[in-house]
Tab-separated table of C-alpha atoms in Angstrom:
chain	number	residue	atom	x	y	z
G	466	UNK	CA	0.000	0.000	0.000
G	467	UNK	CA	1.156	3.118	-0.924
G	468	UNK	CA	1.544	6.340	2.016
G	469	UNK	CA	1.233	9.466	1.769
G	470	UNK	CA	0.219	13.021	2.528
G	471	UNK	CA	-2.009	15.324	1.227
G	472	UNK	CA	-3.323	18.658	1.590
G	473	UNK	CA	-5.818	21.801	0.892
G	474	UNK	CA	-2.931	24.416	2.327
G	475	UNK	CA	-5.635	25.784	4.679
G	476	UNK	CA	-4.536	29.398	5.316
G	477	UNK	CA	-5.872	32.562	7.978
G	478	UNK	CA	-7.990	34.790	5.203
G	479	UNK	CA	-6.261	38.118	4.192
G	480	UNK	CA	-6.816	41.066	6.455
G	481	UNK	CA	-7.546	44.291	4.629
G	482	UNK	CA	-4.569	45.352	3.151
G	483	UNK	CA	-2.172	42.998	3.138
G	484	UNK	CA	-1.912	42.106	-0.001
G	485	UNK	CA	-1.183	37.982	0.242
G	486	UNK	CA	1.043	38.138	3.168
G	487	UNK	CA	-0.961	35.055	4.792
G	488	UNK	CA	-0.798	33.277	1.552
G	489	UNK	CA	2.855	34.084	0.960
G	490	UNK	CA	4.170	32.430	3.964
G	491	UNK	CA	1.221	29.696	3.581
G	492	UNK	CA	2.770	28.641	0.519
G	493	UNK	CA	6.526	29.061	2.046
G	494	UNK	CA	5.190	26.567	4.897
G	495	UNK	CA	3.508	24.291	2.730
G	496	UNK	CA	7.186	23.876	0.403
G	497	UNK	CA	8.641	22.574	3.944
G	498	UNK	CA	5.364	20.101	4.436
G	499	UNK	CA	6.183	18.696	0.642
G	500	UNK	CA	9.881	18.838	1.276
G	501	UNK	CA	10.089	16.687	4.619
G	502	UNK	CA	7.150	14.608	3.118
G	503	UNK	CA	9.870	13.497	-0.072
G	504	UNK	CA	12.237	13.405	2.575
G	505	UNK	CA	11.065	10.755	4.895
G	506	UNK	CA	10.231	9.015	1.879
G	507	UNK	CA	6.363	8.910	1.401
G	508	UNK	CA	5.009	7.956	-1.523
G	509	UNK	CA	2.739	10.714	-2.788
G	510	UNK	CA	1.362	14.629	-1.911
G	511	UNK	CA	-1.551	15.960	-3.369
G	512	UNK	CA	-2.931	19.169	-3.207
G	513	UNK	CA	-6.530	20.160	-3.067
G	514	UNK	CA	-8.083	23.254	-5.484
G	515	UNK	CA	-10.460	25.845	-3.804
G	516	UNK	CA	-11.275	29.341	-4.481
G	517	UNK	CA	-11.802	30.566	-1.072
G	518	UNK	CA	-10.260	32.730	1.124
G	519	UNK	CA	-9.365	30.588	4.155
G	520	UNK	CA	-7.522	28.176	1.647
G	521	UNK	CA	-4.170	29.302	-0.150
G	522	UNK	CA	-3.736	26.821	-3.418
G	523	UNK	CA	-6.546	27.768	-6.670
G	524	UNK	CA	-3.865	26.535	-9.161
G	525	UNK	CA	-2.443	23.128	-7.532
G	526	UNK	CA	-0.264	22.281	-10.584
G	527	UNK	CA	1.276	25.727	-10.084
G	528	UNK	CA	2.500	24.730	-6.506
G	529	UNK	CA	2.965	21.369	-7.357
G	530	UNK	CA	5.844	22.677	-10.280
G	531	UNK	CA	7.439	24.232	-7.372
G	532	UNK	CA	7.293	21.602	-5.195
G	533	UNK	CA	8.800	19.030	-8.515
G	534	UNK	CA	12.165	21.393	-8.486
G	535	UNK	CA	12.462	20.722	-4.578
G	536	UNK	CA	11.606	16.702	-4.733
G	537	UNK	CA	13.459	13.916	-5.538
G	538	UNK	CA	10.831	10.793	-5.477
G	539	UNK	CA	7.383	11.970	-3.824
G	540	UNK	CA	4.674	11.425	-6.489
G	541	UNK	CA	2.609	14.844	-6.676
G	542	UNK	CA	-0.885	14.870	-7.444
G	543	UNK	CA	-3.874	17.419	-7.240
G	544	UNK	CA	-6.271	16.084	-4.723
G	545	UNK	CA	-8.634	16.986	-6.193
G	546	UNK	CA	-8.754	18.935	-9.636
G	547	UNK	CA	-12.318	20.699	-10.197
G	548	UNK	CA	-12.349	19.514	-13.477
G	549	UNK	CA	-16.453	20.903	-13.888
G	550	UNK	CA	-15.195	24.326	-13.972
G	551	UNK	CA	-12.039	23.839	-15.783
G	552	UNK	CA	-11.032	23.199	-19.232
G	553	UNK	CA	-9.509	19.765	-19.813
G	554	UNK	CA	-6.728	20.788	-22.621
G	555	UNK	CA	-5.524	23.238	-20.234
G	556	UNK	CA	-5.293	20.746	-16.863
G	557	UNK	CA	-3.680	18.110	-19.382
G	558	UNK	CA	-0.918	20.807	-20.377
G	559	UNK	CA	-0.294	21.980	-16.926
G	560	UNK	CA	0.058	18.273	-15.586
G	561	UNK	CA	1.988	17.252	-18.397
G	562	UNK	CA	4.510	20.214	-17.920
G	563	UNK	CA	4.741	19.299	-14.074
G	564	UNK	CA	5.047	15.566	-15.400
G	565	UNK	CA	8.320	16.839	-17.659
G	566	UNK	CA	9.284	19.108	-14.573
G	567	UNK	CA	9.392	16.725	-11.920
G	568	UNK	CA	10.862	13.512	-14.338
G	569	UNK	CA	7.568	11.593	-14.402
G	570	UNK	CA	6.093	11.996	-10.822
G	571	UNK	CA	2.733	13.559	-11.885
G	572	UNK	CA	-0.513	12.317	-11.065
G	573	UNK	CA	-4.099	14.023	-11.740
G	574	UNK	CA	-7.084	13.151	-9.377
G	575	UNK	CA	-10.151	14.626	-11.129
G	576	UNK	CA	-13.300	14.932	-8.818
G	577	UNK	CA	-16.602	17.805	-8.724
G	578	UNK	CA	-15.105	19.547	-5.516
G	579	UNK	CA	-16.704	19.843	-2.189
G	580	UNK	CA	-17.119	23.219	-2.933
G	581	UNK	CA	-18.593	25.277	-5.448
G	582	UNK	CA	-17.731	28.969	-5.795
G	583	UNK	CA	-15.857	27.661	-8.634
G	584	UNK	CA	-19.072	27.510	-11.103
G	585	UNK	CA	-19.904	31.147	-11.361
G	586	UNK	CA	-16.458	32.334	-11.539
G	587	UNK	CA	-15.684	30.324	-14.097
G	588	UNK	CA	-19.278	31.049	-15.960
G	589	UNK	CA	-20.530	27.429	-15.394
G	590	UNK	CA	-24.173	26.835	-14.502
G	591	UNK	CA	-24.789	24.461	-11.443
G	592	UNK	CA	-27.988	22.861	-13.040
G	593	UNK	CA	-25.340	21.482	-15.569
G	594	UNK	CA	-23.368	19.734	-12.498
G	595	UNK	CA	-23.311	16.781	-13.417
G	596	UNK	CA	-23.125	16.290	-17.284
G	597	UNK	CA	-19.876	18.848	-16.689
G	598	UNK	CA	-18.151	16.323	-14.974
G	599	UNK	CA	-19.193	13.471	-17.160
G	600	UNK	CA	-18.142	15.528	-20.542
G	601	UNK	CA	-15.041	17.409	-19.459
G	602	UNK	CA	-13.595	13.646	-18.012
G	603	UNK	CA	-14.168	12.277	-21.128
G	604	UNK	CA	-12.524	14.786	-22.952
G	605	UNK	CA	-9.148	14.888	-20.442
G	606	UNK	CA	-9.174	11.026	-20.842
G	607	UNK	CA	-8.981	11.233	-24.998
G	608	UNK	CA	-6.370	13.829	-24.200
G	609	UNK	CA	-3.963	12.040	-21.833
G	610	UNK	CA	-4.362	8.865	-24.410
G	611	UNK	CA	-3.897	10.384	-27.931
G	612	UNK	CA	-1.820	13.217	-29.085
G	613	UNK	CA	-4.405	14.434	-31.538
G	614	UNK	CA	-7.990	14.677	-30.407
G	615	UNK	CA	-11.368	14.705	-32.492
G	616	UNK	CA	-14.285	15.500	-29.732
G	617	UNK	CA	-17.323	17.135	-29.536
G	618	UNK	CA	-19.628	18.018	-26.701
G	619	UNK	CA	-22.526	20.541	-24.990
G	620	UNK	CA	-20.100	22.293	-22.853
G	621	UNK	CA	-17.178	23.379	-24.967
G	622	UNK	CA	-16.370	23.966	-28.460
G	623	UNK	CA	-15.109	20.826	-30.722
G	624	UNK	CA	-11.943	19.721	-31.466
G	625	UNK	CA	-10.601	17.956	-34.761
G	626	UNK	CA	-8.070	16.497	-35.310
G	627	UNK	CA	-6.057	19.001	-33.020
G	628	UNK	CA	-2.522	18.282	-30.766
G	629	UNK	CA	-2.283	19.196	-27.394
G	630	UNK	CA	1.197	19.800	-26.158
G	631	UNK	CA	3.740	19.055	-24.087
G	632	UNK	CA	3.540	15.224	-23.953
G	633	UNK	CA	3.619	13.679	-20.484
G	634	UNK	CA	7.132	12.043	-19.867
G	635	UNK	CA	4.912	8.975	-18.892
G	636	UNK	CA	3.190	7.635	-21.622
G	637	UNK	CA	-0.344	8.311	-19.859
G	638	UNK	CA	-1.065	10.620	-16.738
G	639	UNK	CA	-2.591	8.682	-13.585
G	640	UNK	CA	-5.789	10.199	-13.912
G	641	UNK	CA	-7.651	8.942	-10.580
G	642	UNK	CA	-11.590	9.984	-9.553
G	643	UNK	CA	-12.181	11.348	-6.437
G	644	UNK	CA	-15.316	10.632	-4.514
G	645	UNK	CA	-16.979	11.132	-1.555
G	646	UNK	CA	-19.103	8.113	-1.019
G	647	UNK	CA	-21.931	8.614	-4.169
G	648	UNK	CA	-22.505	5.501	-5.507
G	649	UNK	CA	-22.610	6.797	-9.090
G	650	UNK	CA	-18.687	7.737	-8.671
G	651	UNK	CA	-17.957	4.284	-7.966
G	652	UNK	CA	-19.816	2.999	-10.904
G	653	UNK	CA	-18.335	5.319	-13.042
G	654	UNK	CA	-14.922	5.184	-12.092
G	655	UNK	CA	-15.253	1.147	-12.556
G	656	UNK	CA	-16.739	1.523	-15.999
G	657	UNK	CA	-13.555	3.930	-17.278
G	658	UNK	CA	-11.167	1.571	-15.562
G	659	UNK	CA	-10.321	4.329	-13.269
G	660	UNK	CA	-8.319	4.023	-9.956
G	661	UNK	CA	-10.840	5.537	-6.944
G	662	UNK	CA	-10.134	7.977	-4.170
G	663	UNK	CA	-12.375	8.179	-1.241
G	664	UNK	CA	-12.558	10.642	1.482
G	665	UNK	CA	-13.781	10.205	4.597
G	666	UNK	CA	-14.489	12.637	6.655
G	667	UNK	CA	-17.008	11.754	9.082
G	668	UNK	CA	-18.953	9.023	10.397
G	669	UNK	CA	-17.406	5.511	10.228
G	670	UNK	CA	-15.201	3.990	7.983
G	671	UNK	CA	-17.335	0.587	8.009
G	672	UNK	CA	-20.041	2.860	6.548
G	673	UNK	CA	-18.174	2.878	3.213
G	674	UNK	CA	-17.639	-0.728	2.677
G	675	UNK	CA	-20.800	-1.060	0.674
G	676	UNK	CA	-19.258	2.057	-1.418
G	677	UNK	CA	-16.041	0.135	-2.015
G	678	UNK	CA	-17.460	-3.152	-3.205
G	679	UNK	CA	-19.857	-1.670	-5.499
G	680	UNK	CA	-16.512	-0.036	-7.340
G	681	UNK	CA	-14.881	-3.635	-6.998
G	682	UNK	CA	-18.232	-5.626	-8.293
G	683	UNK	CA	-18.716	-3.027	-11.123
G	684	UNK	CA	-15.013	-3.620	-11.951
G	685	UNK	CA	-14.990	-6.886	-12.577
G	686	UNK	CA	-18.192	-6.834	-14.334
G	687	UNK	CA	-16.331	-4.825	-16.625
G	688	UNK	CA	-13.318	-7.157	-17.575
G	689	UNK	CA	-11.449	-6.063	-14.815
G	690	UNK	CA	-9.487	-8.219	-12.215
G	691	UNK	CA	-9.381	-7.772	-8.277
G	692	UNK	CA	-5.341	-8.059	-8.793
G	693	UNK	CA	-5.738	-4.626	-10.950
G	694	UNK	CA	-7.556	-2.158	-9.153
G	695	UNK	CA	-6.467	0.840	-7.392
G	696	UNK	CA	-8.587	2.149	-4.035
G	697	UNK	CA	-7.234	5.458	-2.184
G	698	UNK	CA	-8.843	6.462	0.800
G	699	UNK	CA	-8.258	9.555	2.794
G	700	UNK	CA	-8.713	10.497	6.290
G	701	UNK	CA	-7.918	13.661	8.887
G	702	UNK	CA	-4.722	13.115	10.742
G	703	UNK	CA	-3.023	14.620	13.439
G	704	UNK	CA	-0.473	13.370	15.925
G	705	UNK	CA	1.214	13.784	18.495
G	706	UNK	CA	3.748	12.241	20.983
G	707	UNK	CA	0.792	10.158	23.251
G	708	UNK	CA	-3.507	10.740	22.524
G	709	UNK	CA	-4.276	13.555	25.313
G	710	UNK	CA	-1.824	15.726	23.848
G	711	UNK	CA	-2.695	15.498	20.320
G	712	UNK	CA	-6.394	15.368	20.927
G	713	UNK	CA	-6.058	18.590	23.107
G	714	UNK	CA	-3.768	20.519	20.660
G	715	UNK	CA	-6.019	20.013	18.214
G	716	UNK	CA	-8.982	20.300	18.500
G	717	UNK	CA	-9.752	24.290	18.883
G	718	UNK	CA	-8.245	24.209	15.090
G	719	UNK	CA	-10.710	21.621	14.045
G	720	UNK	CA	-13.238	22.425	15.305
G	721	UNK	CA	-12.968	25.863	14.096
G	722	UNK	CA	-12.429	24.758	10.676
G	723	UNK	CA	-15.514	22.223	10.800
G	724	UNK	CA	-17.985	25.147	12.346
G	725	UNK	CA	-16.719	27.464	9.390
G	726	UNK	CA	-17.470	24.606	6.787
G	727	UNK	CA	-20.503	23.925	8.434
G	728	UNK	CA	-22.224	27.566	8.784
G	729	UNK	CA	-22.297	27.503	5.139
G	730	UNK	CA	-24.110	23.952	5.113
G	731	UNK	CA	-26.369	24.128	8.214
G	732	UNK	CA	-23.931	21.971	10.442
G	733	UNK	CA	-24.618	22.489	14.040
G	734	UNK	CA	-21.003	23.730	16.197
G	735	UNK	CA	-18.855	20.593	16.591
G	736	UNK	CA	-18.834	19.662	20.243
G	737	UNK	CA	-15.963	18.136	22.157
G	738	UNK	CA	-18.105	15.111	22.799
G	739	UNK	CA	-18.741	14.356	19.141
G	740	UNK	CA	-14.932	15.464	17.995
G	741	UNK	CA	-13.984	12.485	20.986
G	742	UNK	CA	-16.445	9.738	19.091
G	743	UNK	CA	-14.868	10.935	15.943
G	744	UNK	CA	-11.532	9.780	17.689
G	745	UNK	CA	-13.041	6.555	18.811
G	746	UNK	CA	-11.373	3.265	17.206
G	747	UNK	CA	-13.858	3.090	15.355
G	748	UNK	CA	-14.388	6.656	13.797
G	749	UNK	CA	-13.155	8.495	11.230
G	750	UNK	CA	-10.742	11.092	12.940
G	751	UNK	CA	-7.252	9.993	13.102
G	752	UNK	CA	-6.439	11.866	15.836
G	753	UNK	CA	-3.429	10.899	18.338
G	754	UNK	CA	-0.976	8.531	19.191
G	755	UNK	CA	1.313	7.244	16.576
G	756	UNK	CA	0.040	3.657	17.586
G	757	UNK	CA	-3.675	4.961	17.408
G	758	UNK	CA	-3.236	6.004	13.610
G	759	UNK	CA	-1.093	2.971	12.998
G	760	UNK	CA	-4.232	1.228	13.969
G	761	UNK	CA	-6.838	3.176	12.387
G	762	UNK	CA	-4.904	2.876	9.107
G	763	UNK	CA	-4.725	-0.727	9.086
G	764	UNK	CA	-8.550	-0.912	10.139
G	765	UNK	CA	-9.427	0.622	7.176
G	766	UNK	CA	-7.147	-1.421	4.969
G	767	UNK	CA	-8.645	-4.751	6.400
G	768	UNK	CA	-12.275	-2.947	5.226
G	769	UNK	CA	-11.612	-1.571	2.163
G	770	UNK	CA	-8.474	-3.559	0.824
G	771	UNK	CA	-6.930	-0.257	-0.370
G	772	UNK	CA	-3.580	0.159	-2.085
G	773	UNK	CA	-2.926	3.771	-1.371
G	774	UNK	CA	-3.456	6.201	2.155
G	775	UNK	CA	-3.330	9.784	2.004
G	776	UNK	CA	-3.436	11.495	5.351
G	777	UNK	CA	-4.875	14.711	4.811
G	778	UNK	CA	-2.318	16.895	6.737
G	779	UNK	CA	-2.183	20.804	8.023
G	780	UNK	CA	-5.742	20.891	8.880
G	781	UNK	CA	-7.765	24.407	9.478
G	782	UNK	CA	-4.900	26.751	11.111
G	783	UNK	CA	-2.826	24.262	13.147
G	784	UNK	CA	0.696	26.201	13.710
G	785	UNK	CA	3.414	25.450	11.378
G	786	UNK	CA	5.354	23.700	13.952
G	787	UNK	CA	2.618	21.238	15.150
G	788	UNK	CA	2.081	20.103	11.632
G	789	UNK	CA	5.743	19.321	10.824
G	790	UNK	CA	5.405	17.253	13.954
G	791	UNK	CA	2.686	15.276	12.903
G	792	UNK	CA	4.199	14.871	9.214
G	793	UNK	CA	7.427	13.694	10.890
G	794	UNK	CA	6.156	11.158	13.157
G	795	UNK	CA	3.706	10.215	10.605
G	796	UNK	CA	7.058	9.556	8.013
G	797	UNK	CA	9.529	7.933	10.995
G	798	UNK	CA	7.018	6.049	13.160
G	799	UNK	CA	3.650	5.653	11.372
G	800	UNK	CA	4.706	4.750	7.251
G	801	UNK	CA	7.178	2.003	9.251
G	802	UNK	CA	4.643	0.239	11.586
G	803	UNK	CA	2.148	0.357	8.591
G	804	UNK	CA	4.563	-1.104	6.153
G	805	UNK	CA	5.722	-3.743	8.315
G	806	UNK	CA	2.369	-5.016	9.261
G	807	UNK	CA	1.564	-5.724	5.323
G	808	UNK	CA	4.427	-7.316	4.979
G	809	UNK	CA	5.861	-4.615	2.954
């Protein structure tokens, strides 16, 4: 199973007037977080896309090329690319150009976004949500598979018989779908022969398994073979040297970034009681010891039979320090124990 990190470079919005400072030294933190990630020798980053202003990265192939020049082996993906609101010739240029930058480490993981400000400034209509997604994937797949494209659709104006350039240095991009538990995703991702993300966020992981086997039935119903697939999950993670101290440090950050989330959804404020059940063995949160995560990590692998784990890293506005921490004891205690236990 492949480990690895991944983040949406959460980031205190601008006050008036300063002109990107936050996001300046967001971005300068988040080069370390890559950085000691490639050095401890994880397997893959990704970076998450949002157009807000408590979140630092819109253009994650634009940080990503940075991170390429200051990597040696980490695998850097998006995580995830809004590809509704984006145009699929451009994401397959920019990925390809990180691809040449980085010497084949480039990975794209397409999904709708758990936001959506992205629609109207981009001049997309949300009633058109869905058949987006559907067309624009289908176009970035032709893309990443032939150098010149013939394609028509609703959304965007035909191609024929056109190039798109650079070239990846790989001879196809990794193009994974993210999803958050719809069973349409899975079926879909099955049917394109598609490797799947999930997130989870909340709730249980045992909740999922359903999720997870409908991607794995609808696989092989398609001429795939168990031996073949790729599953990705992704959970919150945050440790610390024993449970009470990493559940205490961070918990005022989390639960400040869930009750921001949340006032624009209807949530009600995250209590300390439900943030502690999210803790639980059996919940979601992968918050504390390094033997708690270890745990947690192989629970979920034992469920879901996944071959890749991205801990979703730097949460809400957790100090710098705290999270290079986590990422280290994560690297030098938690990718070990993990490893070792599959035999790896």
């Amino acid at each position: 199973m492949e480990l690895g990190m991944m983040s949406f470079a959460d980031m205190e919005p601008e006050l008036a007037g300063n002109n990107g400072v936050n996001g300046r030294q967001r971005i300068q933190n988040l080069m370390e977080e890559i950085q000691l990630a490639d050095q401890l020798g994880l397997d893959v980053f990704g970076l998450g896309e949002h157009h807000r202003p408590d979140y630092a990265v819109s253009s994650p192939a634009t940080v990503l090329a940075a991170a390429a020049v200051i990597t040696q082996k980490i695998r850097l993906t998006s995580a995830v690319t809004v590809l509704s609101s984006d145009d699929p010739v451009r994401v397959y240029q920019e990925f390809a150009t990180l691809d040449l930058l980085s010497g084949g480490r480039a990975e794209i993981m397409a999904g709708r976004g758990s936001f959506i400000e992205s629609f109207p400034l981009f001049g997309y209509d949300l009633n058109d949500y869905d058949s987006l997604f559907t067309e624009k994937l289908d176009l970035l797949l032709k893309i990443n598979q032939n150098e010149k494209v013939s394609w028509q659709g609703k959304h965007r104006s035909a191609i024929h018989d056109l190039g798109v350039y650079p070239r990846s240095l790989q001879s196809q991009l990794p193009v994974w779908l993210a999803a958050g538990g719809t069973p349409a995703s899975a079926v879909r991702a099955a049917k394109l022969g598609l490797p799947l993300m999930l997130a989870i966020i909340g709730g249980m992981p045992e909740q999922f398994a359903g999720f997870m086997n409908l991607y794995k039935q609808t696989a092989l119903q398609n001429g795939k073979q168990i031996g073949e697939l790729q599953l990705g999950v992704n959970n919150h993670v945050f440790i610390a040297e024993d449970s009470q101290q990493a559940a205490d440090d961070f918990f005022p950050y989390y639960a400040a970034m869930m009750n921001r989330v949340g006032r624009d959804r209807g949530w009600p404020p995250l209590t300390r009681q439900q943030y502690e059940a999210a803790r639980s063995p059996r919940g979601a949160l992968m918050v504390g010891s390094v033997e708690q995560v270890v745990e947690k990590i192989l629970f979920e692998h034992e469920i879901f039979g996944n071959t890749r784990f991205l801990a979703q890293a730097s949460l809400g506005f957790v100090p710098h320090a705290l999270t290079m921490r986590s990422i280290e004891l994560f690297g030098t205690k938690v990718v070990p124990a993990v490893r070792k236990a599959l035999g790896h």
